[in-house]
XYZ file of C-alpha atoms in Angstrom:
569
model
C -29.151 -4.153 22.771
C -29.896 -0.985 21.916
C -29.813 0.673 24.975
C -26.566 -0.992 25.693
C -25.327 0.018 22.731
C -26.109 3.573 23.186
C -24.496 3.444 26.947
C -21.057 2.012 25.355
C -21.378 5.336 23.346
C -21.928 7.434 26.511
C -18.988 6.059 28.104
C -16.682 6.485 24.931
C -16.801 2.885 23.831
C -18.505 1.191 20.800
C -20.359 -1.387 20.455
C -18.952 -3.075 17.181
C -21.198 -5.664 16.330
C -23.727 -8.131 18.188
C -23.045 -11.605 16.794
C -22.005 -15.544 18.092
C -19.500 -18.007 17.750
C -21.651 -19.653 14.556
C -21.779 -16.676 13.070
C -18.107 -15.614 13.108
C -16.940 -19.025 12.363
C -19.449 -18.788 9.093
C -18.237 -15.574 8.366
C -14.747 -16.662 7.685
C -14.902 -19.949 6.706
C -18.813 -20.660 5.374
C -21.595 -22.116 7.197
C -20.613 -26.208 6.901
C -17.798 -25.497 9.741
C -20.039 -23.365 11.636
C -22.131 -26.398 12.634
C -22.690 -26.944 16.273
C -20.834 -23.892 17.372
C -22.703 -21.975 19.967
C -25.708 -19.729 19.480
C -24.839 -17.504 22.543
C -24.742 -13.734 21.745
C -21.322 -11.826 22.267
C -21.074 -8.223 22.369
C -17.980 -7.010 20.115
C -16.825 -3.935 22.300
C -14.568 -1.849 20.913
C -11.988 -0.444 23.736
C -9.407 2.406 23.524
C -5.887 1.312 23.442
C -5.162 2.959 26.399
C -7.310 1.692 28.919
C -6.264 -1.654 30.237
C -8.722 -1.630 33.128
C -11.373 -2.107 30.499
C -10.241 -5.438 28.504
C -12.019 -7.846 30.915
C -15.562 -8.290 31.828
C -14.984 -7.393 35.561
C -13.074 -4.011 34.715
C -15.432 -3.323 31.699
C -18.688 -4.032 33.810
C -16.977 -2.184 37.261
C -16.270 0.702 35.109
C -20.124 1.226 33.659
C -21.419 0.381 37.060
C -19.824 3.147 38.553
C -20.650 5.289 35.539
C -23.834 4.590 36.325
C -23.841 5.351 39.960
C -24.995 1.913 41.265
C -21.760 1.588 42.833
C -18.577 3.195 44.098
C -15.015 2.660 43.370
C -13.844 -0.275 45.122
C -10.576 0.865 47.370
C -7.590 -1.644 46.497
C -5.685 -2.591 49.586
C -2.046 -4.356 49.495
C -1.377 -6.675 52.518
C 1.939 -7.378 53.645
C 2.145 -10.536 55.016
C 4.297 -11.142 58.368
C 7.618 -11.129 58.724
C 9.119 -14.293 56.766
C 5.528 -15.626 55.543
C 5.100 -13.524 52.068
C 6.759 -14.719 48.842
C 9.632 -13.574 47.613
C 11.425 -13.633 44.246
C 15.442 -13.490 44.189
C 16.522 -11.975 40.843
C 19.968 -13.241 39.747
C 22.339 -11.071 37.362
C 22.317 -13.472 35.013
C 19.157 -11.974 34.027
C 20.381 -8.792 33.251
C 21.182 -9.373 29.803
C 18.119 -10.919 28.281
C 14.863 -9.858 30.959
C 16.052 -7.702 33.675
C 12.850 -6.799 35.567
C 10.553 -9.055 37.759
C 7.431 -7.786 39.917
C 5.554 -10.683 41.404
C 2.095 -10.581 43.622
C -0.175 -13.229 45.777
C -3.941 -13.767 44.908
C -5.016 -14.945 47.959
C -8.296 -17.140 48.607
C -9.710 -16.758 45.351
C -12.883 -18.568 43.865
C -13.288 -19.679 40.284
C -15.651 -19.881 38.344
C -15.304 -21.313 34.230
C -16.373 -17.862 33.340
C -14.048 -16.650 35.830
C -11.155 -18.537 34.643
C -11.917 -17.924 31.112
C -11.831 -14.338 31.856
C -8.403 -13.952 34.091
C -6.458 -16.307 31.111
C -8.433 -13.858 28.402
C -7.221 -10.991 30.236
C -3.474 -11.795 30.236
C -3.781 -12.927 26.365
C -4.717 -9.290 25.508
C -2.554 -7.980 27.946
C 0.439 -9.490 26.040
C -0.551 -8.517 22.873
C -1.528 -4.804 23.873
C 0.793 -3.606 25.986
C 3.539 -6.124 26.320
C 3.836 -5.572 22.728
C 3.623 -9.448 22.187
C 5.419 -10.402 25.093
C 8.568 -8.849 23.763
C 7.899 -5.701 26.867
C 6.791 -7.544 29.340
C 5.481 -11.746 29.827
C 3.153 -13.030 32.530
C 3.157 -15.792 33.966
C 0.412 -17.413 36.976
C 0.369 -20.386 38.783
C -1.095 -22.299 41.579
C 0.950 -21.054 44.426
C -0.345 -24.309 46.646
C 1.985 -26.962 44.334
C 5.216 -25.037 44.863
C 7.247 -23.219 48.397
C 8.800 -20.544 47.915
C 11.712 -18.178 47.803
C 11.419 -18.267 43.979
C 14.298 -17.823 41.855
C 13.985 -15.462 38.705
C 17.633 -16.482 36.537
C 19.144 -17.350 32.976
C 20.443 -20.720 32.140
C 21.827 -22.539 28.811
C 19.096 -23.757 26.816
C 20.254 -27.651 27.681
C 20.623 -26.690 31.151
C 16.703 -26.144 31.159
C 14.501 -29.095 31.465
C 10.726 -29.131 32.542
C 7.484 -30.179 31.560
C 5.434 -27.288 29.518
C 2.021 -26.399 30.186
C -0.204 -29.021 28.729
C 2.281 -31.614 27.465
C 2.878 -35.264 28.840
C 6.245 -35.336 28.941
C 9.796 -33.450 29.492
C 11.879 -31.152 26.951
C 14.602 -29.135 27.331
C 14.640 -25.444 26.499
C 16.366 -26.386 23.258
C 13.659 -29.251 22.829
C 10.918 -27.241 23.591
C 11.876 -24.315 20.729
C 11.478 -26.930 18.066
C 8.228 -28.397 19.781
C 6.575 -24.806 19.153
C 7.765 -23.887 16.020
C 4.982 -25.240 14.445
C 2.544 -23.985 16.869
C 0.325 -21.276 15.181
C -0.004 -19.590 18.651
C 3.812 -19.562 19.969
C 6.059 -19.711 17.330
C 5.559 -15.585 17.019
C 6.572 -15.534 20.183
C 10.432 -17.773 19.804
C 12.186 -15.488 18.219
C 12.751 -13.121 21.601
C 15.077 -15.435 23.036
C 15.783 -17.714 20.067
C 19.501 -16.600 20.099
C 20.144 -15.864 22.945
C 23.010 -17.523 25.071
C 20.844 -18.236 27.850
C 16.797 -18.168 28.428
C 15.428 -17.026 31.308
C 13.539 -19.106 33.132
C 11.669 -19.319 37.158
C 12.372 -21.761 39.379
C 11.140 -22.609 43.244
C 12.726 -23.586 46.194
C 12.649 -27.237 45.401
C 13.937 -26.557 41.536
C 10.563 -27.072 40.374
C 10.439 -24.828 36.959
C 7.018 -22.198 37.535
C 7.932 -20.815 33.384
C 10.414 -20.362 30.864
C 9.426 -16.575 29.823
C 8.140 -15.161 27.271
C 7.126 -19.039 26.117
C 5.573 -21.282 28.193
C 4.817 -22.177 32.079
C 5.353 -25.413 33.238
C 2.441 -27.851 33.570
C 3.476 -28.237 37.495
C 1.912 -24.955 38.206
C -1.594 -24.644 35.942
C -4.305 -23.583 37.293
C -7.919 -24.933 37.173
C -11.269 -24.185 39.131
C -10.059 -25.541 42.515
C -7.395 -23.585 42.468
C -7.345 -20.978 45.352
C -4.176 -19.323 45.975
C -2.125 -17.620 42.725
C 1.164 -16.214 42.266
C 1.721 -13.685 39.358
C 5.116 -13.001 38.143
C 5.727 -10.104 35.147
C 9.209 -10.323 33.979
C 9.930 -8.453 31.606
C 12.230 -5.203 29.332
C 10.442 -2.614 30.636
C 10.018 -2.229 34.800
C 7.092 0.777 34.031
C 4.887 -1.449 31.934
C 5.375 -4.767 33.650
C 3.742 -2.930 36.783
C 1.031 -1.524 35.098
C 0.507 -4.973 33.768
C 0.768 -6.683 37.465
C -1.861 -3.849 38.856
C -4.212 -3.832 36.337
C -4.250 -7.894 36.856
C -4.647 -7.997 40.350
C -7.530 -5.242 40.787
C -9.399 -7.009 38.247
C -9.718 -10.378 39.945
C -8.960 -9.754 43.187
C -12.637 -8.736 43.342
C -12.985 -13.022 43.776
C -10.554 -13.007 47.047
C -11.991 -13.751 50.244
C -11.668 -10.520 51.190
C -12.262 -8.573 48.214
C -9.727 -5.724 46.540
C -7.016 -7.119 48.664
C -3.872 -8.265 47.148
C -1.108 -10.073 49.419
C 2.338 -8.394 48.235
C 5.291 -10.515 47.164
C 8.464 -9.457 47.677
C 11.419 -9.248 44.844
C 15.231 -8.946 45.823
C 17.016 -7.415 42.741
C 20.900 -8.662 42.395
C 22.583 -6.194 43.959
C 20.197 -6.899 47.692
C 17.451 -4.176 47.092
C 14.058 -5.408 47.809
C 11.062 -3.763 46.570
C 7.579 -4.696 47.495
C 4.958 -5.624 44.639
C 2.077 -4.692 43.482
C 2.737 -0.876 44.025
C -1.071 -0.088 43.691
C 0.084 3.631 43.777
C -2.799 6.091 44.602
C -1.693 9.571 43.983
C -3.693 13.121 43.447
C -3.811 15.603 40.908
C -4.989 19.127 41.393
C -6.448 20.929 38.161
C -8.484 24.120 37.838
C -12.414 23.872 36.834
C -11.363 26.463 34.660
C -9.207 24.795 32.563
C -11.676 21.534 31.874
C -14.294 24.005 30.952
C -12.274 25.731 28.504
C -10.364 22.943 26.795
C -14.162 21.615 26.325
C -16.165 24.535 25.823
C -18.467 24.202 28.451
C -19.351 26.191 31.844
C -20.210 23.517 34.713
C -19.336 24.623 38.528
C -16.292 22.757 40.277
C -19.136 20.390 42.027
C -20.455 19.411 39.104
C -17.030 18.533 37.185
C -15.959 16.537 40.132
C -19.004 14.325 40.108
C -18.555 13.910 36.227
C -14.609 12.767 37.134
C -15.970 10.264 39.968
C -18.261 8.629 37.643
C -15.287 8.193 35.288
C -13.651 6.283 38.212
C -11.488 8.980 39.547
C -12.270 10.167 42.357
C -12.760 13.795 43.152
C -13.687 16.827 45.138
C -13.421 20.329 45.498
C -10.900 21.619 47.563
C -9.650 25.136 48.376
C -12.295 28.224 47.907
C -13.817 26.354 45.543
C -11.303 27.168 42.568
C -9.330 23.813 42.356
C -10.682 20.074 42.158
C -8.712 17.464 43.690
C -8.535 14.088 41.773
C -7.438 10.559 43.143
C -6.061 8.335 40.356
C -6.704 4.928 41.176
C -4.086 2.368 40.021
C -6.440 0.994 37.463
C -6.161 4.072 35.796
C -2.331 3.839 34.391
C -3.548 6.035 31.070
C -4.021 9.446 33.316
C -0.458 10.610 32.668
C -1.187 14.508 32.275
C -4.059 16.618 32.795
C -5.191 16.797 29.392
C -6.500 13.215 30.371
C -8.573 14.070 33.006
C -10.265 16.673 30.856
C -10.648 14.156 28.244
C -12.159 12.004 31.059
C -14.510 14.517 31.886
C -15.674 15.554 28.379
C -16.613 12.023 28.018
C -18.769 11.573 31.268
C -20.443 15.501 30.731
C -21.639 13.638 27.086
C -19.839 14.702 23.556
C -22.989 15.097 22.108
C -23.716 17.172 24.777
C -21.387 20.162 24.091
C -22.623 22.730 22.234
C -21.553 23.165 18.865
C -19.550 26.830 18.151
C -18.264 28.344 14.875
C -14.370 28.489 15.896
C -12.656 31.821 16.364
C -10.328 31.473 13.863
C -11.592 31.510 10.276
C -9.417 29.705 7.227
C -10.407 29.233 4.005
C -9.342 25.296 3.004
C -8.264 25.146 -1.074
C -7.263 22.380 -2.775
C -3.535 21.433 -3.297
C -2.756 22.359 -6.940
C -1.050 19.182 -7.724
C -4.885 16.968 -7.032
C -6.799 20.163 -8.048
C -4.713 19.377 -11.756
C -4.924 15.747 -11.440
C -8.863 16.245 -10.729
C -9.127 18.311 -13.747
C -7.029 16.403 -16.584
C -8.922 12.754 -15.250
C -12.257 14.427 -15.942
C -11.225 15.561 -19.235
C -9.486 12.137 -20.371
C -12.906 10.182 -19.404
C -14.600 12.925 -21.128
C -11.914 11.560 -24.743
C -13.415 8.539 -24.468
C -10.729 6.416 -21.908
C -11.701 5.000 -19.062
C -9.902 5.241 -15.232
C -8.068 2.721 -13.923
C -7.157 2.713 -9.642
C -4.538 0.219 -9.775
C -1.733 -0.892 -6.436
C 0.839 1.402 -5.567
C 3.353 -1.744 -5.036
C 3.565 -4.047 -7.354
C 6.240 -7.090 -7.813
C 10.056 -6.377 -9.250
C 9.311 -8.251 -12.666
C 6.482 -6.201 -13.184
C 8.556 -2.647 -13.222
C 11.722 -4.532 -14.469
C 12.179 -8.314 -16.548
C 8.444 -7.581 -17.839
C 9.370 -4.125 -19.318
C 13.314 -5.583 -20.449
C 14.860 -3.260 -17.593
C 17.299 -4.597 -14.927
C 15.523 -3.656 -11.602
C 18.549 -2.089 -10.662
C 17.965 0.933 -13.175
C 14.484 1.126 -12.309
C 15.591 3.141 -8.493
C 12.752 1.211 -7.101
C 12.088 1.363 -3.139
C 11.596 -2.095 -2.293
C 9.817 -3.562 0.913
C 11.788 -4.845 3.427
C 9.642 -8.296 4.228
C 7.018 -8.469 1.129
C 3.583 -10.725 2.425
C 3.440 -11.798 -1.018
C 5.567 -11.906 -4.234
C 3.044 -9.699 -5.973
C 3.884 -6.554 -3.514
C 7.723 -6.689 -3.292
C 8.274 -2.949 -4.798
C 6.934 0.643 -4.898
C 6.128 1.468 -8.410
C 8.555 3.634 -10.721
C 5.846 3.345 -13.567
C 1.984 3.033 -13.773
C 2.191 0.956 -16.898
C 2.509 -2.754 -15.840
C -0.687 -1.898 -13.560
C -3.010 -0.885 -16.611
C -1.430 -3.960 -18.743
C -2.240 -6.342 -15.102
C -5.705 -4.331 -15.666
C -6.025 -4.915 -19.513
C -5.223 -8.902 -18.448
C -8.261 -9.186 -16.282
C -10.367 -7.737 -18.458
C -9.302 -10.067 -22.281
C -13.430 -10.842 -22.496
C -14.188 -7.255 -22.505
C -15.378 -6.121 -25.777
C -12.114 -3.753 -28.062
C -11.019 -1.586 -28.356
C -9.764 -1.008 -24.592
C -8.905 2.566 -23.638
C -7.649 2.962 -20.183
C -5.854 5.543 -18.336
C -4.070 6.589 -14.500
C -3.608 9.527 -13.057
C -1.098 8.223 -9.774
C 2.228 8.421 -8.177
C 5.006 6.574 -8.362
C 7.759 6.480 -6.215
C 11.552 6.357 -6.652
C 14.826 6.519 -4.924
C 16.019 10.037 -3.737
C 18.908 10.341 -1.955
C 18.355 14.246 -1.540
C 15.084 13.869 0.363
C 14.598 13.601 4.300
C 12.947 10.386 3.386
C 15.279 9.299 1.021
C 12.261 8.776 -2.023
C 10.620 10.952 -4.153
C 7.353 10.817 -5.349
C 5.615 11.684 -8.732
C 2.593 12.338 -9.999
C 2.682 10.139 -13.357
C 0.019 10.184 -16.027
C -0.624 6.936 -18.067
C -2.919 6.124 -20.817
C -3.109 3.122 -22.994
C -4.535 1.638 -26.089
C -6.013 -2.003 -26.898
C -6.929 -2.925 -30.141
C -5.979 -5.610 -33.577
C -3.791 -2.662 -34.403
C -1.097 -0.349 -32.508
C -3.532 2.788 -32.313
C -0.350 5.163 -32.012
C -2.165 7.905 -33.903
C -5.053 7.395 -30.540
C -2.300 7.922 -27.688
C -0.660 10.428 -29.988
C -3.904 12.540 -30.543
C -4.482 12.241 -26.664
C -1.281 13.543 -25.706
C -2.116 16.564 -27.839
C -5.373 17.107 -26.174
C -3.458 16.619 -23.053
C -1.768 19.658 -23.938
C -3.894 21.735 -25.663
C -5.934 21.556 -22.106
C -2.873 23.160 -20.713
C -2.460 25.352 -22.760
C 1.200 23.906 -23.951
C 1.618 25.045 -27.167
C 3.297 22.697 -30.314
C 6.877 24.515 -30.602
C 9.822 24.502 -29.107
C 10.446 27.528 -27.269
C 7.838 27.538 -25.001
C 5.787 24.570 -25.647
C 6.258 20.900 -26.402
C 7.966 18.457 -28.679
C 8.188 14.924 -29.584
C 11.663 13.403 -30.394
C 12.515 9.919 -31.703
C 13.746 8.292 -29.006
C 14.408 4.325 -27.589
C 12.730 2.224 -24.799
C 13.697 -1.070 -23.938
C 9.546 -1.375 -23.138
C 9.319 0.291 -26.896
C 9.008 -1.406 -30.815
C 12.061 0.173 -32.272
C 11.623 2.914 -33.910
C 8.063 3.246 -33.203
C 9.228 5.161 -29.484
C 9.132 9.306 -29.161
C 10.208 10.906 -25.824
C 8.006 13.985 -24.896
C 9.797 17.234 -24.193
C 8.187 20.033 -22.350
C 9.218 23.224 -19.801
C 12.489 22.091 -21.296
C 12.884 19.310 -19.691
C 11.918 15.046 -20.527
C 8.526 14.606 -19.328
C 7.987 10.701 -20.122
C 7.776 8.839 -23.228
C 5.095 7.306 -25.580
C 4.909 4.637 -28.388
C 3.758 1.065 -29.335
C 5.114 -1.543 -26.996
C 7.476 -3.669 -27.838
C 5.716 -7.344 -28.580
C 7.869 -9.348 -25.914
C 6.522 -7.012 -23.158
C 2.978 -7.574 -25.023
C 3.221 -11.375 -24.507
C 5.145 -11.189 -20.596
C 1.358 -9.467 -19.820
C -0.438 -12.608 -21.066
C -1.840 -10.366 -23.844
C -1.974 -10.880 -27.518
C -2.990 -7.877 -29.395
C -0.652 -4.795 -30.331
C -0.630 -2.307 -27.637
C 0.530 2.087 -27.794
C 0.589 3.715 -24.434
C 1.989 7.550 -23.118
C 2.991 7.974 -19.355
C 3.774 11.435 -18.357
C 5.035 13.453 -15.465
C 2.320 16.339 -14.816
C 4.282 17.913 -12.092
C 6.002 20.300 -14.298
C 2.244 21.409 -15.146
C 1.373 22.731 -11.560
């Protein structure tokens, strides 16, 4: 473990977690379920976003192999089939408004295995949720090319115009049918809503009408594969022609390893509307030339050209000096869809040369970092109210509309609160314009705790701002509030001059600060002072009004101050 663990590191991966089914499973929902799961140990293997060739077990274990130098790069090799014997896929232009790409390819002669099969339907599952952006880029479909004939037909039809039998069901539904069938499904229905409204779904048929898949839903249940079966046909449709070819390569050079002949593909042909044919999988090899110079110095290191090529093979591309020695040559296999610049080959090659291995330098440049003033004051006045005797509160930035609003007798249209477009819960539908109803939630949780209570927050809120790039502002609010059989105003009132003496905001009005009588709906009338300082409202403090007392499931009279501190900077 641990030297696979360590080898994960070398080649820029990480080893997450050893663990097993019944451990997961008892993880999340406690050891009675867990019962009978399997004991088998899984590697959790943490891969970069970018590297598709690495999300299977044959890419992941093909990659460290030739890390390793056991093996060499397999060569991928496309055959075209003769004349009038490969498969082809006619694209209609009905498709051109919903899915207008299609690439399609032959597996030919393949063996199975269960591991096998587990791993090619695994594959195309994380395929569609990486890089197909849940099938809303790009949707794959594969089937047993032995129970259909081709030419296949890629086109849109009504909804009721649509009728097959979907993968693993025992009877027929059309399209319209089969939308309501999966809307319950807690693996599809995310997937319903790219075609939902649409006037027609796309769908694949064969020569004998035979439907292969509806995409991005299902397949039909005429094509699924099991063990036996030998020959496949993967089709890719898709909104995006660039990633629905990446996805078709970095399919077929991971299983075509299992073809009779291995690291062949057979190539399927696909006629686009207006009688263009292009010839799928590309499998595009193509070179690169960059100069051992520049690798060495965008990683601070001093290897000769040999050396960085053989560090590049090992990463799977290919390389070798050419020239006098002063440029390296690099083949980028079509596995390899993430080398789109040459700052990704040196990145390649700083991983294979060992980050640990590079020696450490004091930069060039030399900055001194500071603090920004805004969290250096922040820092200051929280240390200084827990040193008065209140204690901090960390409470959520969003917080639900009756908290900032009905709870504090304010009409949430006064409050200029940013809401969230699609809230996961009622409890997070708003940004927060004030850090009170978070220290009264706070003061809630915490009834059994011995009085009085003396909290405080030092945190921003946020508000609209029509004048900002952004459109919201925020601020940087302090909030501080007393718990107790009585109000305590004299407590918050005291605080808020200590607040002030600390910087150094003296008690008049020219220069300094003043309290004025003032109103808050949130406020006991008369019993409400608004805080003026830098000539100009800072915030407001007071008892709370009782109404607001009891909306916070509280019972016991309540003062608090909240304050701007931006003026303070």
């Amino acid at each position: 473990d641990e030297e696979f663990d360590e080898l994960c590191f070398e080649f820029g991966l990480e080893l997450d977690e050893i663990t097993s089914e019944k451990d997961i499973i008892s993880k999340e929902k406690g050891e009675e379920k867990a019962k009978g799961a399997s004991d088998v140990v899984l590697y959790k293997i943490d891969v970069p976003a970018n590297r598709y060739d690495l999300l299977c077990l044959e890419g992941l274990v093909r990659g460290l192999q030739v890390f390793k130098e056991r093996i060499n790069l397999p060569r991928f090799e496309k055959i075209i089939p003769a004349e009038g014997e490969g498969q082809r896929l006619i694209v209609t232009e009905q498709t051109a408004q919903i899915r207008p790409h299609a690439v399609a390819a032959v597996l030919r002669n393949i063996t199975f295995t269960k591991d096998r099969y587990d791993s090619f339907i695994d594959l195309q599952e994380k395929l569609h949720q990486n890089i197909c952006r849940k099938r809303a880029l790009v949707a794959i479909g594969t089937h047993d090319l032995d129970t259909i004939t081709g030419p296949f037909t890629f086109t849109a039809k009504a909804p009721s115009e649509i009728k097959f039998k979907p993968l693993n069901q025992s009877q027929e539904y059309t399209a319209s049918q089969i939308m309501d069938l999966y809307r319950t499904d807690s693996h599809l229905r995310h997937y319903l809503h790219l075609i939902e409204n649409k006037p027609r779904y796309p769908v694949i048929y064969d020569s004998n009408g035979v439907v292969l898949s509806m995409p991005p839903i299902i397949n039909g249940d005429h094509t699924k594969i099991s063990l036996s079966t030998r020959n496949v046909f993967i089709e890719c449709t898709g909104t995006d022609i660039t990633k629905a070819k990446i996805v078709l390569d970095t399919i077929v050079t991971m299983f075509s390893e299992y073809c009779e002949k291995p690291f062949t593909v057979e190539a399927a042909e696909v006629v686009y509307p207006n009688g263009k044919t292009h010839v799928y999988p590309e499998l595009a090899y193509r070179t690169e030339k960059v100069k051992p110079e520049y690798i060495n110095k965008k990683i601070g290191i001093s290897e000769t050209p040999s050396s960085l090529a053989k560090l590049l093979t090992r990463m799977c591309l290919k390389s070798h000096v050419t020239g006098n020695g002063n440029q390296i040559e690099i083949e980028i296999p079509p596995t390899r869809a993430d080398i789109i610049h040459a700052c990704d080959i040196v990145e390649d090659a700083a991983i294979a040369y060992g980050y640990n291995n590079i020696q450490m330098v004091i930069p060039k440049t030399y900055t001194i970092a500071n603090q920004l003033p805004l969290n250096k004051l922040a820092e200051l006045l929280r240390l200084d109210l827990a040193a008065a005797g209140f204690t901090e509160a960390l409470t959520f930035a969003l917080c639900s509309q009756e908290d900032i609003a009905d709870k504090l007798g304010m009409d949430i249209s006064a409050t200029n609160a940013v809401r969230i477009a699609n809230p996961k819960t009622a409890e997070f539908q708003v940004a927060r314009t004030t850090l009170l109803p978070g220290l009264l939630k706070t003061i809630a949780a915490n009834r059994k705790m011995p009085l009085p209570l003396k909290l405080f927050e030092i945190s921003d809120i946020v508000v609209k701002d029509p004048n900002t790039d952004v459109g919201a502002r925020n601020y940087r609010h302090l909030c501080a509030i007393y718990y107790n059989k009585s109000p305590g105003f004299e407590i918050i009132h005291g605080l808020l001059d200590r607040v002030m003496q600390l910087l150094e905001v003296p008690p008049n009005e020219e220069n300094g600060y003043t309290i004025k009588a003032a109103e808050g709906t949130a406020f006991f009338p008369g019993r409400c002072a608004e805080v003026f300082a830098k000539g100009q409202s800072i915030g407001k403090l007071g008892v709370l009004h009782p109404d607001v007392i009891t909306k916070f499931e509280l019972t016991m009279p309540c003062s608090v101050l909240e304050i701007n501190i931006e003026p303070f900077v």
